[in-house]
mmCIF file of C-alpha atoms in Angstrom:
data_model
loop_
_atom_site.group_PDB
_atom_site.id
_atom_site.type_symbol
_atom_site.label_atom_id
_atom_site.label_comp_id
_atom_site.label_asym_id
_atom_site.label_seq_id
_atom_site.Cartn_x
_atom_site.Cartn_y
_atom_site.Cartn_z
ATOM 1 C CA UNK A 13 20.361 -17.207 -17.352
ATOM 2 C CA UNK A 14 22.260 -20.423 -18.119
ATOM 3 C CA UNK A 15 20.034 -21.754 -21.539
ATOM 4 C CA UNK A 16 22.792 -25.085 -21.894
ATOM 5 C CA UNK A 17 19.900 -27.456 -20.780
ATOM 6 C CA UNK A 18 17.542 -25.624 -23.563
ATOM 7 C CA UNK A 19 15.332 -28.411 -24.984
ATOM 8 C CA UNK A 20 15.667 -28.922 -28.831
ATOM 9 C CA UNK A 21 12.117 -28.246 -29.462
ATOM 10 C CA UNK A 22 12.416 -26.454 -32.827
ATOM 11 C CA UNK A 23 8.309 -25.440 -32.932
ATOM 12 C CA UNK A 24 9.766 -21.911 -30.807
ATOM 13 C CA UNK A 25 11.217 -19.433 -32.724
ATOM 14 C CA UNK A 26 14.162 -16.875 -30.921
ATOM 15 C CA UNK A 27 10.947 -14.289 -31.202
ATOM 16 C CA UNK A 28 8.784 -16.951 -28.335
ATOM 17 C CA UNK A 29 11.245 -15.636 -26.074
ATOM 18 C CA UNK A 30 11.526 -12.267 -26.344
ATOM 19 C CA UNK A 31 11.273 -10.493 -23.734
ATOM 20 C CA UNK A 32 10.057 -13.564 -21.402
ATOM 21 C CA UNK A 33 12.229 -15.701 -18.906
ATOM 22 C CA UNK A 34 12.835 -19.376 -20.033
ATOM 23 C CA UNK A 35 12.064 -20.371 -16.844
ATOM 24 C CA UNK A 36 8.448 -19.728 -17.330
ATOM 25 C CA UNK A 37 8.171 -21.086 -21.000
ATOM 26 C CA UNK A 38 9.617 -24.448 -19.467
ATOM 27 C CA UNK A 39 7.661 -24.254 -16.181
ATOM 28 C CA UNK A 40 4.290 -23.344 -18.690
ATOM 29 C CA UNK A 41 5.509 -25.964 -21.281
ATOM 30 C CA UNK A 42 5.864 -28.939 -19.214
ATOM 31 C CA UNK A 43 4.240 -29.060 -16.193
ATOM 32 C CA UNK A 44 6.757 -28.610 -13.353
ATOM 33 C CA UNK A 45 6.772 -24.708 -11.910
ATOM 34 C CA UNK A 46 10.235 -23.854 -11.645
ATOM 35 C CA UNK A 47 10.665 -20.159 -9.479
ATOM 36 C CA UNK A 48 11.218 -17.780 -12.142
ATOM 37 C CA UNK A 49 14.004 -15.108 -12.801
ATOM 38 C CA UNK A 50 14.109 -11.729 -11.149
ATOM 39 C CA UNK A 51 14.856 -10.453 -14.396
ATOM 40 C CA UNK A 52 11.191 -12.265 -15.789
ATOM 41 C CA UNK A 53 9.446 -10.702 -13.391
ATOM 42 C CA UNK A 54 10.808 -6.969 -13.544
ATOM 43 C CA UNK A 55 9.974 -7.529 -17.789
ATOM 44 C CA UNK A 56 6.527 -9.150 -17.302
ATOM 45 C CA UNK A 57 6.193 -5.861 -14.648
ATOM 46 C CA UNK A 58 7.443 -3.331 -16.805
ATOM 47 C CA UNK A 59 4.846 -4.620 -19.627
ATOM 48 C CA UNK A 60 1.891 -4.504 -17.282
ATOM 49 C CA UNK A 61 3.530 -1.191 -16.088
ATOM 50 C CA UNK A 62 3.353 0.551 -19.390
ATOM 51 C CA UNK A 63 -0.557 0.115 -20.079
ATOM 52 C CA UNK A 64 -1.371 1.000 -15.976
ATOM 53 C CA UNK A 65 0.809 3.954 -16.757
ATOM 54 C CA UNK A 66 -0.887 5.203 -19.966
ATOM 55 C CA UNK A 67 -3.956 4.549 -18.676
ATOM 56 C CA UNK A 68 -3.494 6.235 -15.276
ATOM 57 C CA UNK A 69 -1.866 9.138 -17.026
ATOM 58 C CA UNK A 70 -4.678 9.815 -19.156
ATOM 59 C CA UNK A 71 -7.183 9.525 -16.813
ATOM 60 C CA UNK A 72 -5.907 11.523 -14.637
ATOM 61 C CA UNK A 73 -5.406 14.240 -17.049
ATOM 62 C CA UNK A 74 -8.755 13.569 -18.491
ATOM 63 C CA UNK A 75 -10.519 14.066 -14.815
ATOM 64 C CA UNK A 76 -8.208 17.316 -13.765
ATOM 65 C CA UNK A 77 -8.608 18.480 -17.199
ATOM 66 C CA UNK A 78 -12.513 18.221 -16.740
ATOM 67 C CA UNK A 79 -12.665 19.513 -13.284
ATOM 68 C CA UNK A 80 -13.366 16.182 -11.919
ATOM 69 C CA UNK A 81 -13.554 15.727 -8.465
ATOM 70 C CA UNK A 82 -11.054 13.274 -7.000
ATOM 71 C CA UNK A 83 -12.896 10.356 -6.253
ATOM 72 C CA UNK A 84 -14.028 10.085 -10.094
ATOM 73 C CA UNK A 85 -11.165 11.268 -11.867
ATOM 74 C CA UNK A 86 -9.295 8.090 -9.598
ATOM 75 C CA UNK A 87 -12.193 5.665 -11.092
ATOM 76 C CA UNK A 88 -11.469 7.127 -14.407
ATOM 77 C CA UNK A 89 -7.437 6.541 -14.731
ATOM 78 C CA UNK A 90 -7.897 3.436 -12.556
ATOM 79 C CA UNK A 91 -10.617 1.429 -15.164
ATOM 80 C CA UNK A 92 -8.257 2.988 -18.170
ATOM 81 C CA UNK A 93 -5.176 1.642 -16.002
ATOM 82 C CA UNK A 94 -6.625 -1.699 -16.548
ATOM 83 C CA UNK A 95 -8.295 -1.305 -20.015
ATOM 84 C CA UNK A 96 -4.352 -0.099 -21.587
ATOM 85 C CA UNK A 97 -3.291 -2.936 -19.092
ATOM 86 C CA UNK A 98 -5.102 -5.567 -20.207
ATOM 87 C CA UNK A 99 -4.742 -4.246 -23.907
ATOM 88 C CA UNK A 100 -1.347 -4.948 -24.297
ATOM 89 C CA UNK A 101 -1.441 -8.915 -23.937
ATOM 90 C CA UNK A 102 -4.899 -8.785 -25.478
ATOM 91 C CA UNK A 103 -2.977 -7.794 -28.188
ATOM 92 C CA UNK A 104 -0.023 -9.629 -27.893
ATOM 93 C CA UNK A 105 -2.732 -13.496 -28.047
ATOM 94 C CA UNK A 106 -4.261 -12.132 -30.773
ATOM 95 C CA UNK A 107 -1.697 -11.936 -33.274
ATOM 96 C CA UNK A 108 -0.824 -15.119 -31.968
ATOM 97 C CA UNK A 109 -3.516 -16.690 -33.482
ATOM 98 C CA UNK A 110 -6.065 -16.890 -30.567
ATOM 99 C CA UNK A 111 -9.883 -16.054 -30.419
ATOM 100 C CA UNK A 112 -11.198 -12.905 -29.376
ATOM 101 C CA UNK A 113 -13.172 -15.006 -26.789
ATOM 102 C CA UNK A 114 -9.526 -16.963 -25.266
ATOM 103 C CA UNK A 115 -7.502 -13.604 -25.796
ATOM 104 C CA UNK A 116 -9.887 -12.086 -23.732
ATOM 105 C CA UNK A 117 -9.305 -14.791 -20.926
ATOM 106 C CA UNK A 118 -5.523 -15.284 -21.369
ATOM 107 C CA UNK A 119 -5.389 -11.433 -20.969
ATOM 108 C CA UNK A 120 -7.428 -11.708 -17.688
ATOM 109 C CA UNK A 121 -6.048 -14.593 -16.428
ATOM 110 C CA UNK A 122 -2.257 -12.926 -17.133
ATOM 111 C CA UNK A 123 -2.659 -9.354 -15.649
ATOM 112 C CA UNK A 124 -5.567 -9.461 -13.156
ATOM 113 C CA UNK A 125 -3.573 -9.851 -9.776
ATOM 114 C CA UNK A 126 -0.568 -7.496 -11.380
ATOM 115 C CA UNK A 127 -2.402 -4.624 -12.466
ATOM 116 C CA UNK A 128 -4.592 -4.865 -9.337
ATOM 117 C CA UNK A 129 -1.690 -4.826 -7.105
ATOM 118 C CA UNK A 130 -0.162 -1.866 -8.897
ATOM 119 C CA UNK A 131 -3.336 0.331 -9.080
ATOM 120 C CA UNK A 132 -3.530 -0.255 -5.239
ATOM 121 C CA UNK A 133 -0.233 0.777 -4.662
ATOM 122 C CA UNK A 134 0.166 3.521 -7.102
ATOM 123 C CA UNK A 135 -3.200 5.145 -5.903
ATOM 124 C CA UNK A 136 -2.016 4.776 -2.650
ATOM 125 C CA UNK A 137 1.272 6.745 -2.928
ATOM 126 C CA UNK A 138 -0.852 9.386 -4.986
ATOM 127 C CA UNK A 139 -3.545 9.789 -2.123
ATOM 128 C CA UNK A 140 -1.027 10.171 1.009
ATOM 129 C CA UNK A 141 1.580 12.495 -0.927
ATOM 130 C CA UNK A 142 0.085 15.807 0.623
ATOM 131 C CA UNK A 143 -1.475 17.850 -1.253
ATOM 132 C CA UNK A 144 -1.307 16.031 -4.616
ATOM 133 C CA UNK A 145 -4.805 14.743 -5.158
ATOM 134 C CA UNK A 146 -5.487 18.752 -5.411
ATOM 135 C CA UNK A 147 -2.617 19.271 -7.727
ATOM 136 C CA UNK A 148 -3.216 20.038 -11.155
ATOM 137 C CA UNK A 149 -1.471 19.049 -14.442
ATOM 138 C CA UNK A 150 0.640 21.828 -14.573
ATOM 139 C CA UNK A 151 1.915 21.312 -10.629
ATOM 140 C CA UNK A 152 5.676 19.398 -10.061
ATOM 141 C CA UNK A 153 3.712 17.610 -7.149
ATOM 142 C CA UNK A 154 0.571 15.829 -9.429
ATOM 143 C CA UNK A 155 3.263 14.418 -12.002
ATOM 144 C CA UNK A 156 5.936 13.966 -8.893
ATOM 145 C CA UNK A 157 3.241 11.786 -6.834
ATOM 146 C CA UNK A 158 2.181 9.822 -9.998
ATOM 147 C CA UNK A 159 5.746 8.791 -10.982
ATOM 148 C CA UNK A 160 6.852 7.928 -7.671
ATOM 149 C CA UNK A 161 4.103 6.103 -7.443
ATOM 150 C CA UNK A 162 4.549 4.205 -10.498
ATOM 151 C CA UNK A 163 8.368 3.849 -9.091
ATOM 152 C CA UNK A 164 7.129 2.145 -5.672
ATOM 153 C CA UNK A 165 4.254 0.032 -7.286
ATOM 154 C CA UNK A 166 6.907 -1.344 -9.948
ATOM 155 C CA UNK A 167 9.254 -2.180 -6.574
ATOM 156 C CA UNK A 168 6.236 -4.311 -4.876
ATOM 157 C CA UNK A 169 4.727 -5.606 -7.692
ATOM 158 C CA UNK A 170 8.137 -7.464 -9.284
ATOM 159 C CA UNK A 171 7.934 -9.888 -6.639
ATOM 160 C CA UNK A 172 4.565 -10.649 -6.914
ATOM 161 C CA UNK A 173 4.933 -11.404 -10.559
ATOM 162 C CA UNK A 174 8.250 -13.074 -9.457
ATOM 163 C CA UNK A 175 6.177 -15.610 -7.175
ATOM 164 C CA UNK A 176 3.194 -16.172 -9.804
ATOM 165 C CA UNK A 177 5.363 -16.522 -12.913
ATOM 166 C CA UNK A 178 7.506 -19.108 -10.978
ATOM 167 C CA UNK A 179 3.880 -21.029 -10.501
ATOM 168 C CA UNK A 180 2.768 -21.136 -13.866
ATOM 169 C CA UNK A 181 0.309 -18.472 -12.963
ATOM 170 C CA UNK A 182 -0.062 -14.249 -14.275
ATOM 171 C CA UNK A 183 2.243 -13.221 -16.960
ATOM 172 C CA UNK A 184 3.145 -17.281 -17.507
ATOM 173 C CA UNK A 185 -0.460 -17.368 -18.711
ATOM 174 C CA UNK A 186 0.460 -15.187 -21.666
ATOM 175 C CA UNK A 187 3.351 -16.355 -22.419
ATOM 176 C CA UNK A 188 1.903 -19.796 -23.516
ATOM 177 C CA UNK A 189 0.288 -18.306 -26.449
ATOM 178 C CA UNK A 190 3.161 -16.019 -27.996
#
């Protein structure tokens, strides 16, 4: 990414931009929405990834651990997929400085449409892989199925992010306050 027409704002620090495209600090920061970078969008994915992942993960092995059927072991990893999901920028705002009350919104506001599109897609992949939603822990297929789903879900939901970061809108949200 070309940063020669960087403003001189000196309020940012190098650590504002970690792992986020300037394109959405600028587009956030002053009003005009500017399409973001591919390579913003596969980060801000990857970061909403990693909680849905954890999450899924563990409720999945929570529910086949328990016996669970499969219609409430999926409700299980898919409200933890969004609880580690949302925790991560929740997080992130806070030791920013905001209240629990805006953190809670920014967080919402950031990772709704992402994690929602990833759960859908990941569950998807997981329900019409045959014979997975019967596999247990210990089976190739259950952790096969999960991670290809996870592979797939990261593939659609990039551009997604792509679009909404390049709006002002998801992971943009976030990036405001850190």
């Amino acid at each position: 990414m070309d940063h020669s027409a960087h403003h001189t704002d000196t309020t940012h620090t190098p650590i504002d931009h970690e792992g986020h495209g300037h394109a959405a600090h600028h587009a956030t920061h002053q009003g005009t929405h500017r399409g973001a970078s591919w390579s913003t969008a596969a980060k801000a994915t990857l970061h909403c990834l990693t909680g849905c992942a954890i999450g899924e993960i563990l409720g999945m092995a929570i529910g086949t651990a328990l016996l669970w059927g499969n219609v409430p072991t999926m409700v299980l990893a898919i409200a933890l997929a969004f609880l580690f999901g949302y925790s991560f920028t929740l997080f992130a705002v806070l030791r920013a400085g905001l209240d629990l009350k805006s953190a809670i919104k920014v967080a919402l506001a950031a990772d709704t449409v992402s994690i929602a599109v990833m759960e859908l897609v990941d569950n998807a992949i997981v329900a019409l892989t045959p014979g997975a939603m019967d596999a247990q822990l210990s089976d190739g297929l259950f952790w096969a199925a999960l991670l290809g789903g996870f592979a797939v879900a990261f593939l659609i939901t990039t551009p997604v992010n792509k679009w909404m970061i390049g709006r002002g809108k998801g992971h943009a949200v976030a990036h405001a306050h850190h």
